[in-house]
């Protein structure tokens, strides 16, 4: 038993060292400032592996932690994750309750053992219509945000109770209120005004460079439509989110680097 555990530890140690070495090499090239993930395929993953749906969502949170650490080792400045859409409230009541319970549990873990966020200096932002969340989730969300507010090196956006339409409508409403309050003679609202009032902008996020949707579905599902409307590279991957890992991510980063190098080459010519 002791030998088996020792061999397992050694195998994991070697794999971790090899992974970190590979990431260091990739990080020597152009690195995106902001990467977003749509956490899609949890339910299909659960059915494929004959697991309860709840377990699929739980494994999805483990995948998020895994990918967050990979991104941070690559020196990605901001990571966003589409955790729960406003549209998801239409799902069966027991599944919604289980998801909210899981969100509360993971946020409590952050407040009690925020080792990864503290190690990398990550600020947590809960992005979305928080008033729709259960009070218990709102409470721990505030605690987790407050606990990491001093972190300045990187940002983690958890989009919960979110849709892009709601974000844009909220931003426009904020612009209108400001224009009326300032009593401007020409109260026009510009694209720049709306952009400045987006939830991600208010949280200090840089422009979105890559948006990744796993599970084989090729649509944006009302996620950061404004942010990805110009220079964002949109990538689709067939892997279900709980299985998504380093070797799904590397080709995406290499493709991003290739496009950046090609752009720089054209400019230099």
PDB file of C-alpha atoms in Angstrom:
ATOM      1  CA  UNK A   1       0.000   0.000   0.000  1.00  0.00           C
ATOM      2  CA  UNK A   2       2.793   2.412   0.963  1.00  0.00           C
ATOM      3  CA  UNK A   3       4.717   1.651  -2.254  1.00  0.00           C
ATOM      4  CA  UNK A   4       1.596   2.146  -4.366  1.00  0.00           C
ATOM      5  CA  UNK A   5       0.916   5.523  -2.752  1.00  0.00           C
ATOM      6  CA  UNK A   6       4.546   6.494  -3.250  1.00  0.00           C
ATOM      7  CA  UNK A   7       4.421   5.605  -6.936  1.00  0.00           C
ATOM      8  CA  UNK A   8       1.166   7.530  -7.364  1.00  0.00           C
ATOM      9  CA  UNK A   9       2.710  10.570  -5.686  1.00  0.00           C
ATOM     10  CA  UNK A  10       5.797  10.333  -7.903  1.00  0.00           C
ATOM     11  CA  UNK A  11       3.689   9.985 -11.062  1.00  0.00           C
ATOM     12  CA  UNK A  12       1.586  13.008 -10.137  1.00  0.00           C
ATOM     13  CA  UNK A  13       4.693  15.007  -9.253  1.00  0.00           C
ATOM     14  CA  UNK A  14       6.335  14.260 -12.588  1.00  0.00           C
ATOM     15  CA  UNK A  15       3.110  15.064 -14.460  1.00  0.00           C
ATOM     16  CA  UNK A  16       2.762  18.363 -12.569  1.00  0.00           C
ATOM     17  CA  UNK A  17       6.369  19.339 -13.276  1.00  0.00           C
ATOM     18  CA  UNK A  18       5.986  18.491 -16.968  1.00  0.00           C
ATOM     19  CA  UNK A  19       2.766  20.522 -17.141  1.00  0.00           C
ATOM     20  CA  UNK A  20       4.365  23.550 -15.491  1.00  0.00           C
ATOM     21  CA  UNK A  21       7.384  23.351 -17.793  1.00  0.00           C
ATOM     22  CA  UNK A  22       5.102  23.231 -20.847  1.00  0.00           C
ATOM     23  CA  UNK A  23       3.091  26.200 -19.600  1.00  0.00           C
ATOM     24  CA  UNK A  24       6.267  28.182 -19.011  1.00  0.00           C
ATOM     25  CA  UNK A  25       7.296  27.616 -22.631  1.00  0.00           C
ATOM     26  CA  UNK A  26       3.861  28.661 -23.952  1.00  0.00           C
ATOM     27  CA  UNK A  27       3.837  31.725 -21.685  1.00  0.00           C
ATOM     28  CA  UNK A  28       6.977  32.995 -23.422  1.00  0.00           C
ATOM     29  CA  UNK A  29       4.772  33.856 -26.438  1.00  0.00           C
ATOM     30  CA  UNK A  30       1.790  36.255 -26.642  1.00  0.00           C
ATOM     31  CA  UNK A  31      -0.681  35.505 -23.839  1.00  0.00           C
ATOM     32  CA  UNK A  32      -4.348  36.588 -23.875  1.00  0.00           C
ATOM     33  CA  UNK A  33      -5.323  39.089 -21.227  1.00  0.00           C
ATOM     34  CA  UNK A  34      -8.859  37.760 -20.801  1.00  0.00           C
ATOM     35  CA  UNK A  35     -10.183  34.240 -21.427  1.00  0.00           C
ATOM     36  CA  UNK A  36     -13.835  33.265 -20.920  1.00  0.00           C
ATOM     37  CA  UNK A  37     -15.333  29.794 -20.616  1.00  0.00           C
ATOM     38  CA  UNK A  38     -18.934  28.678 -21.085  1.00  0.00           C
ATOM     39  CA  UNK A  39     -19.294  25.824 -18.590  1.00  0.00           C
ATOM     40  CA  UNK A  40     -21.366  23.675 -20.925  1.00  0.00           C
ATOM     41  CA  UNK A  41     -21.936  19.920 -21.093  1.00  0.00           C
ATOM     42  CA  UNK A  42     -22.145  19.080 -17.379  1.00  0.00           C
ATOM     43  CA  UNK A  43     -25.464  17.259 -17.707  1.00  0.00           C
ATOM     44  CA  UNK A  44     -24.486  15.333 -20.830  1.00  0.00           C
ATOM     45  CA  UNK A  45     -21.188  14.417 -19.159  1.00  0.00           C
ATOM     46  CA  UNK A  46     -23.119  13.070 -16.157  1.00  0.00           C
ATOM     47  CA  UNK A  47     -25.429  10.991 -18.347  1.00  0.00           C
ATOM     48  CA  UNK A  48     -22.489   9.647 -20.363  1.00  0.00           C
ATOM     49  CA  UNK A  49     -20.722   8.504 -17.184  1.00  0.00           C
ATOM     50  CA  UNK A  50     -23.943   7.284 -15.507  1.00  0.00           C
ATOM     51  CA  UNK A  51     -23.663   9.866 -12.746  1.00  0.00           C
ATOM     52  CA  UNK A  52     -26.347  12.017 -11.106  1.00  0.00           C
ATOM     53  CA  UNK A  53     -26.800  15.402 -12.787  1.00  0.00           C
ATOM     54  CA  UNK A  54     -25.622  17.103  -9.589  1.00  0.00           C
ATOM     55  CA  UNK A  55     -22.305  15.233  -9.824  1.00  0.00           C
ATOM     56  CA  UNK A  56     -21.842  16.544 -13.354  1.00  0.00           C
ATOM     57  CA  UNK A  57     -22.139  20.122 -12.088  1.00  0.00           C
ATOM     58  CA  UNK A  58     -19.815  19.352  -9.170  1.00  0.00           C
ATOM     59  CA  UNK A  59     -17.188  17.912 -11.531  1.00  0.00           C
ATOM     60  CA  UNK A  60     -17.647  21.052 -13.616  1.00  0.00           C
ATOM     61  CA  UNK A  61     -16.514  23.188 -10.667  1.00  0.00           C
ATOM     62  CA  UNK A  62     -13.406  21.018 -10.342  1.00  0.00           C
ATOM     63  CA  UNK A  63     -12.698  21.637 -14.034  1.00  0.00           C
ATOM     64  CA  UNK A  64     -13.050  25.388 -13.435  1.00  0.00           C
ATOM     65  CA  UNK A  65     -10.471  25.293 -10.657  1.00  0.00           C
ATOM     66  CA  UNK A  66      -8.151  23.255 -12.896  1.00  0.00           C
ATOM     67  CA  UNK A  67      -8.446  25.682 -15.793  1.00  0.00           C
ATOM     68  CA  UNK A  68      -8.148  28.718 -13.540  1.00  0.00           C
ATOM     69  CA  UNK A  69      -4.790  27.502 -12.254  1.00  0.00           C
ATOM     70  CA  UNK A  70      -3.581  26.773 -15.799  1.00  0.00           C
ATOM     71  CA  UNK A  71      -4.598  30.267 -16.924  1.00  0.00           C
ATOM     72  CA  UNK A  72      -2.909  31.875 -13.936  1.00  0.00           C
ATOM     73  CA  UNK A  73       0.312  29.953 -14.619  1.00  0.00           C
ATOM     74  CA  UNK A  74       0.147  31.333 -18.159  1.00  0.00           C
ATOM     75  CA  UNK A  75      -0.169  34.843 -16.662  1.00  0.00           C
ATOM     76  CA  UNK A  76      -3.662  35.393 -18.075  1.00  0.00           C
ATOM     77  CA  UNK A  77      -4.878  38.597 -16.407  1.00  0.00           C
ATOM     78  CA  UNK A  78      -8.608  37.752 -16.272  1.00  0.00           C
ATOM     79  CA  UNK A  79     -10.674  34.544 -16.390  1.00  0.00           C
ATOM     80  CA  UNK A  80     -14.457  34.593 -16.804  1.00  0.00           C
ATOM     81  CA  UNK A  81     -16.823  31.658 -16.398  1.00  0.00           C
ATOM     82  CA  UNK A  82     -20.491  31.392 -17.353  1.00  0.00           C
ATOM     83  CA  UNK A  83     -21.729  29.522 -14.302  1.00  0.00           C
ATOM     84  CA  UNK A  84     -25.484  30.136 -14.269  1.00  0.00           C
ATOM     85  CA  UNK A  85     -27.713  31.914 -16.766  1.00  0.00           C
ATOM     86  CA  UNK A  86     -30.910  33.744 -15.844  1.00  0.00           C
ATOM     87  CA  UNK A  87     -32.545  31.348 -18.303  1.00  0.00           C
ATOM     88  CA  UNK A  88     -31.426  28.417 -16.105  1.00  0.00           C
ATOM     89  CA  UNK A  89     -34.060  29.380 -13.539  1.00  0.00           C
ATOM     90  CA  UNK A  90     -36.530  27.755 -15.942  1.00  0.00           C
ATOM     91  CA  UNK A  91     -35.006  24.321 -15.289  1.00  0.00           C
ATOM     92  CA  UNK A  92     -36.544  21.841 -12.859  1.00  0.00           C
ATOM     93  CA  UNK A  93     -36.795  23.227  -9.357  1.00  0.00           C
ATOM     94  CA  UNK A  94     -34.686  20.493  -7.762  1.00  0.00           C
ATOM     95  CA  UNK A  95     -31.828  21.031 -10.257  1.00  0.00           C
ATOM     96  CA  UNK A  96     -31.857  24.806  -9.698  1.00  0.00           C
ATOM     97  CA  UNK A  97     -31.846  24.258  -5.921  1.00  0.00           C
ATOM     98  CA  UNK A  98     -28.926  21.827  -6.240  1.00  0.00           C
ATOM     99  CA  UNK A  99     -26.968  24.301  -8.377  1.00  0.00           C
ATOM    100  CA  UNK A 100     -27.563  27.118  -5.907  1.00  0.00           C
ATOM    101  CA  UNK A 101     -26.505  24.837  -3.058  1.00  0.00           C
ATOM    102  CA  UNK A 102     -23.343  23.913  -4.938  1.00  0.00           C
ATOM    103  CA  UNK A 103     -22.581  27.581  -5.652  1.00  0.00           C
ATOM    104  CA  UNK A 104     -23.033  28.418  -1.967  1.00  0.00           C
ATOM    105  CA  UNK A 105     -20.766  25.525  -0.969  1.00  0.00           C
ATOM    106  CA  UNK A 106     -17.971  26.561  -3.361  1.00  0.00           C
ATOM    107  CA  UNK A 107     -18.185  30.218  -2.348  1.00  0.00           C
ATOM    108  CA  UNK A 108     -17.935  29.200   1.304  1.00  0.00           C
ATOM    109  CA  UNK A 109     -14.831  27.173   0.421  1.00  0.00           C
ATOM    110  CA  UNK A 110     -13.321  30.306  -1.077  1.00  0.00           C
ATOM    111  CA  UNK A 111     -14.022  32.318   2.069  1.00  0.00           C
ATOM    112  CA  UNK A 112     -12.572  29.609   4.294  1.00  0.00           C
ATOM    113  CA  UNK A 113      -9.778  28.233   2.110  1.00  0.00           C
ATOM    114  CA  UNK A 114      -9.073  30.793  -0.592  1.00  0.00           C
ATOM    115  CA  UNK A 115      -5.596  29.395  -1.136  1.00  0.00           C
ATOM    116  CA  UNK A 116      -5.557  29.475  -4.944  1.00  0.00           C
ATOM    117  CA  UNK A 117      -6.976  33.005  -5.161  1.00  0.00           C
ATOM    118  CA  UNK A 118      -4.598  34.317  -2.507  1.00  0.00           C
ATOM    119  CA  UNK A 119      -1.588  32.480  -3.951  1.00  0.00           C
ATOM    120  CA  UNK A 120      -2.064  34.167  -7.326  1.00  0.00           C
ATOM    121  CA  UNK A 121      -3.534  37.428  -6.034  1.00  0.00           C
ATOM    122  CA  UNK A 122      -6.940  36.910  -7.691  1.00  0.00           C
ATOM    123  CA  UNK A 123      -9.882  39.237  -7.150  1.00  0.00           C
ATOM    124  CA  UNK A 124     -13.279  37.533  -7.356  1.00  0.00           C
ATOM    125  CA  UNK A 125     -16.223  39.276  -9.021  1.00  0.00           C
ATOM    126  CA  UNK A 126     -19.736  37.817  -9.031  1.00  0.00           C
ATOM    127  CA  UNK A 127     -21.181  39.178 -12.288  1.00  0.00           C
ATOM    128  CA  UNK A 128     -24.907  39.172 -12.920  1.00  0.00           C
ATOM    129  CA  UNK A 129     -28.278  40.098 -11.473  1.00  0.00           C
ATOM    130  CA  UNK A 130     -27.422  39.172  -7.893  1.00  0.00           C
ATOM    131  CA  UNK A 131     -30.888  40.072  -6.616  1.00  0.00           C
ATOM    132  CA  UNK A 132     -32.235  36.933  -8.294  1.00  0.00           C
ATOM    133  CA  UNK A 133     -29.880  34.688  -6.297  1.00  0.00           C
ATOM    134  CA  UNK A 134     -31.080  33.111  -3.025  1.00  0.00           C
ATOM    135  CA  UNK A 135     -30.226  35.256   0.005  1.00  0.00           C
ATOM    136  CA  UNK A 136     -27.778  32.678   1.341  1.00  0.00           C
ATOM    137  CA  UNK A 137     -25.844  32.716  -1.944  1.00  0.00           C
ATOM    138  CA  UNK A 138     -25.912  36.534  -2.023  1.00  0.00           C
ATOM    139  CA  UNK A 139     -24.431  36.624   1.476  1.00  0.00           C
ATOM    140  CA  UNK A 140     -21.486  34.293   0.803  1.00  0.00           C
ATOM    141  CA  UNK A 141     -20.935  35.965  -2.589  1.00  0.00           C
ATOM    142  CA  UNK A 142     -20.476  39.322  -0.850  1.00  0.00           C
ATOM    143  CA  UNK A 143     -18.131  37.731   1.674  1.00  0.00           C
ATOM    144  CA  UNK A 144     -16.027  36.093  -1.046  1.00  0.00           C
ATOM    145  CA  UNK A 145     -15.820  39.335  -3.044  1.00  0.00           C
ATOM    146  CA  UNK A 146     -14.869  41.344   0.053  1.00  0.00           C
ATOM    147  CA  UNK A 147     -12.232  38.796   1.068  1.00  0.00           C
ATOM    148  CA  UNK A 148     -10.443  39.049  -2.291  1.00  0.00           C
ATOM    149  CA  UNK A 149     -10.972  42.778  -2.919  1.00  0.00           C
ATOM    150  CA  UNK A 150      -7.336  43.538  -2.005  1.00  0.00           C
ATOM    151  CA  UNK A 151      -5.977  41.160  -4.676  1.00  0.00           C
ATOM    152  CA  UNK A 152      -4.690  43.058  -7.715  1.00  0.00           C
ATOM    153  CA  UNK A 153      -2.733  40.595  -9.861  1.00  0.00           C
ATOM    154  CA  UNK A 154      -5.644  38.846 -11.622  1.00  0.00           C
ATOM    155  CA  UNK A 155      -9.446  38.704 -11.833  1.00  0.00           C
ATOM    156  CA  UNK A 156     -11.923  35.812 -11.739  1.00  0.00           C
ATOM    157  CA  UNK A 157     -15.423  36.678 -12.973  1.00  0.00           C
ATOM    158  CA  UNK A 158     -18.115  34.166 -12.049  1.00  0.00           C
ATOM    159  CA  UNK A 159     -21.142  35.010 -14.186  1.00  0.00           C
ATOM    160  CA  UNK A 160     -24.084  33.886 -12.080  1.00  0.00           C
ATOM    161  CA  UNK A 161     -27.702  34.843 -12.686  1.00  0.00           C
ATOM    162  CA  UNK A 162     -26.437  36.485 -15.867  1.00  0.00           C
ATOM    163  CA  UNK A 163     -27.401  37.118 -19.461  1.00  0.00           C
ATOM    164  CA  UNK A 164     -25.773  39.562 -21.823  1.00  0.00           C
ATOM    165  CA  UNK A 165     -29.122  41.156 -22.640  1.00  0.00           C
ATOM    166  CA  UNK A 166     -29.675  41.903 -18.963  1.00  0.00           C
ATOM    167  CA  UNK A 167     -26.138  43.306 -18.649  1.00  0.00           C
ATOM    168  CA  UNK A 168     -26.562  45.601 -21.665  1.00  0.00           C
ATOM    169  CA  UNK A 169     -30.024  46.756 -20.526  1.00  0.00           C
ATOM    170  CA  UNK A 170     -28.628  47.509 -17.057  1.00  0.00           C
ATOM    171  CA  UNK A 171     -25.711  49.439 -18.579  1.00  0.00           C
ATOM    172  CA  UNK A 172     -28.034  51.521 -20.778  1.00  0.00           C
ATOM    173  CA  UNK A 173     -30.268  52.264 -17.769  1.00  0.00           C
ATOM    174  CA  UNK A 174     -27.230  53.442 -15.798  1.00  0.00           C
ATOM    175  CA  UNK A 175     -26.207  55.720 -18.679  1.00  0.00           C
ATOM    176  CA  UNK A 176     -29.705  57.210 -18.882  1.00  0.00           C
ATOM    177  CA  UNK A 177     -29.782  57.874 -15.115  1.00  0.00           C
ATOM    178  CA  UNK A 178     -26.388  59.584 -15.272  1.00  0.00           C
ATOM    179  CA  UNK A 179     -27.446  61.722 -18.240  1.00  0.00           C
ATOM    180  CA  UNK A 180     -30.637  62.819 -16.459  1.00  0.00           C
ATOM    181  CA  UNK A 181     -28.790  63.487 -13.221  1.00  0.00           C
ATOM    182  CA  UNK A 182     -26.169  65.656 -14.946  1.00  0.00           C
ATOM    183  CA  UNK A 183     -28.930  67.520 -16.820  1.00  0.00           C
ATOM    184  CA  UNK A 184     -26.855  67.710 -19.999  1.00  0.00           C
ATOM    185  CA  UNK A 185     -27.948  69.983 -22.840  1.00  0.00           C
ATOM    186  CA  UNK A 186     -27.207  67.195 -25.334  1.00  0.00           C
ATOM    187  CA  UNK A 187     -27.688  63.946 -23.365  1.00  0.00           C
ATOM    188  CA  UNK A 188     -26.509  61.541 -26.049  1.00  0.00           C
ATOM    189  CA  UNK A 189     -25.375  58.062 -24.973  1.00  0.00           C
ATOM    190  CA  UNK A 190     -22.361  56.741 -26.844  1.00  0.00           C
ATOM    191  CA  UNK A 191     -20.971  53.266 -27.328  1.00  0.00           C
ATOM    192  CA  UNK A 192     -18.129  54.229 -24.987  1.00  0.00           C
ATOM    193  CA  UNK A 193     -20.642  55.241 -22.291  1.00  0.00           C
ATOM    194  CA  UNK A 194     -22.388  51.856 -22.450  1.00  0.00           C
ATOM    195  CA  UNK A 195     -19.099  49.966 -22.486  1.00  0.00           C
ATOM    196  CA  UNK A 196     -17.964  51.752 -19.324  1.00  0.00           C
ATOM    197  CA  UNK A 197     -21.139  50.665 -17.491  1.00  0.00           C
ATOM    198  CA  UNK A 198     -20.953  46.958 -18.338  1.00  0.00           C
ATOM    199  CA  UNK A 199     -20.590  44.694 -15.323  1.00  0.00           C
ATOM    200  CA  UNK A 200     -17.227  43.396 -16.518  1.00  0.00           C
ATOM    201  CA  UNK A 201     -15.941  46.954 -17.073  1.00  0.00           C
ATOM    202  CA  UNK A 202     -17.063  48.018 -13.611  1.00  0.00           C
ATOM    203  CA  UNK A 203     -15.159  45.028 -12.222  1.00  0.00           C
ATOM    204  CA  UNK A 204     -11.940  46.115 -13.934  1.00  0.00           C
ATOM    205  CA  UNK A 205     -11.809  43.369 -16.596  1.00  0.00           C
ATOM    206  CA  UNK A 206      -9.653  43.943 -19.696  1.00  0.00           C
ATOM    207  CA  UNK A 207     -11.128  43.402 -23.197  1.00  0.00           C
ATOM    208  CA  UNK A 208     -12.098  39.814 -23.973  1.00  0.00           C
ATOM    209  CA  UNK A 209      -9.502  38.016 -26.126  1.00  0.00           C
ATOM    210  CA  UNK A 210     -10.800  34.419 -26.267  1.00  0.00           C
ATOM    211  CA  UNK A 211     -14.233  32.929 -25.590  1.00  0.00           C
ATOM    212  CA  UNK A 212     -14.309  29.108 -25.354  1.00  0.00           C
ATOM    213  CA  UNK A 213     -17.433  26.984 -25.501  1.00  0.00           C
ATOM    214  CA  UNK A 214     -16.919  23.243 -24.972  1.00  0.00           C
ATOM    215  CA  UNK A 215     -19.407  20.372 -25.455  1.00  0.00           C
ATOM    216  CA  UNK A 216     -19.762  20.730 -29.240  1.00  0.00           C
ATOM    217  CA  UNK A 217     -22.513  23.365 -29.099  1.00  0.00           C
ATOM    218  CA  UNK A 218     -21.817  26.292 -31.428  1.00  0.00           C
ATOM    219  CA  UNK A 219     -23.720  29.265 -30.066  1.00  0.00           C
ATOM    220  CA  UNK A 220     -23.030  32.029 -27.546  1.00  0.00           C
ATOM    221  CA  UNK A 221     -26.189  31.538 -25.436  1.00  0.00           C
ATOM    222  CA  UNK A 222     -26.440  35.214 -24.488  1.00  0.00           C
ATOM    223  CA  UNK A 223     -22.952  35.364 -22.984  1.00  0.00           C
ATOM    224  CA  UNK A 224     -20.858  38.550 -23.225  1.00  0.00           C
ATOM    225  CA  UNK A 225     -22.318  39.457 -26.624  1.00  0.00           C
ATOM    226  CA  UNK A 226     -21.131  43.058 -26.374  1.00  0.00           C
ATOM    227  CA  UNK A 227     -17.622  42.119 -25.203  1.00  0.00           C
ATOM    228  CA  UNK A 228     -16.966  39.600 -27.990  1.00  0.00           C
ATOM    229  CA  UNK A 229     -18.380  41.677 -30.845  1.00  0.00           C
ATOM    230  CA  UNK A 230     -15.063  42.933 -32.251  1.00  0.00           C
ATOM    231  CA  UNK A 231     -11.638  41.300 -31.758  1.00  0.00           C
ATOM    232  CA  UNK A 232     -12.508  38.280 -29.639  1.00  0.00           C
ATOM    233  CA  UNK A 233     -11.492  34.877 -30.970  1.00  0.00           C
ATOM    234  CA  UNK A 234     -14.403  32.458 -30.464  1.00  0.00           C
ATOM    235  CA  UNK A 235     -13.411  28.817 -30.073  1.00  0.00           C
ATOM    236  CA  UNK A 236     -15.690  25.762 -29.970  1.00  0.00           C
ATOM    237  CA  UNK A 237     -14.529  22.428 -28.588  1.00  0.00           C
ATOM    238  CA  UNK A 238     -16.314  19.019 -28.590  1.00  0.00           C
ATOM    239  CA  UNK A 239     -15.126  18.050 -25.068  1.00  0.00           C
ATOM    240  CA  UNK A 240     -17.716  18.231 -22.279  1.00  0.00           C
ATOM    241  CA  UNK A 241     -16.723  20.870 -19.735  1.00  0.00           C
ATOM    242  CA  UNK A 242     -15.913  18.527 -16.777  1.00  0.00           C
ATOM    243  CA  UNK A 243     -13.409  16.724 -19.048  1.00  0.00           C
ATOM    244  CA  UNK A 244     -11.913  19.939 -20.443  1.00  0.00           C
ATOM    245  CA  UNK A 245      -8.236  20.248 -19.607  1.00  0.00           C
ATOM    246  CA  UNK A 246      -4.748  21.267 -20.608  1.00  0.00           C
ATOM    247  CA  UNK A 247      -4.620  19.383 -23.894  1.00  0.00           C
ATOM    248  CA  UNK A 248      -7.926  20.911 -25.011  1.00  0.00           C
ATOM    249  CA  UNK A 249      -6.653  24.355 -24.068  1.00  0.00           C
ATOM    250  CA  UNK A 250      -3.153  24.286 -25.578  1.00  0.00           C
ATOM    251  CA  UNK A 251      -4.308  24.184 -29.256  1.00  0.00           C
ATOM    252  CA  UNK A 252      -6.566  27.176 -28.555  1.00  0.00           C
ATOM    253  CA  UNK A 253      -3.712  29.196 -27.048  1.00  0.00           C
ATOM    254  CA  UNK A 254      -1.349  28.199 -29.860  1.00  0.00           C
ATOM    255  CA  UNK A 255      -3.965  29.273 -32.418  1.00  0.00           C
ATOM    256  CA  UNK A 256      -4.289  32.611 -30.608  1.00  0.00           C
ATOM    257  CA  UNK A 257      -0.505  33.070 -30.667  1.00  0.00           C
ATOM    258  CA  UNK A 258      -0.328  32.173 -34.362  1.00  0.00           C
ATOM    259  CA  UNK A 259      -2.949  34.807 -35.214  1.00  0.00           C
ATOM    260  CA  UNK A 260      -1.187  37.443 -33.102  1.00  0.00           C
ATOM    261  CA  UNK A 261       2.150  36.712 -34.795  1.00  0.00           C
ATOM    262  CA  UNK A 262       0.526  36.828 -38.243  1.00  0.00           C
ATOM    263  CA  UNK A 263      -1.076  40.192 -37.417  1.00  0.00           C
ATOM    264  CA  UNK A 264       2.232  41.596 -36.213  1.00  0.00           C
ATOM    265  CA  UNK A 265       3.965  40.324 -39.333  1.00  0.00           C
ATOM    266  CA  UNK A 266       1.437  42.008 -41.617  1.00  0.00           C
ATOM    267  CA  UNK A 267       1.781  45.285 -39.695  1.00  0.00           C
ATOM    268  CA  UNK A 268       5.577  45.171 -39.901  1.00  0.00           C
ATOM    269  CA  UNK A 269       5.384  44.665 -43.670  1.00  0.00           C
TER     270      UNK A 269
END
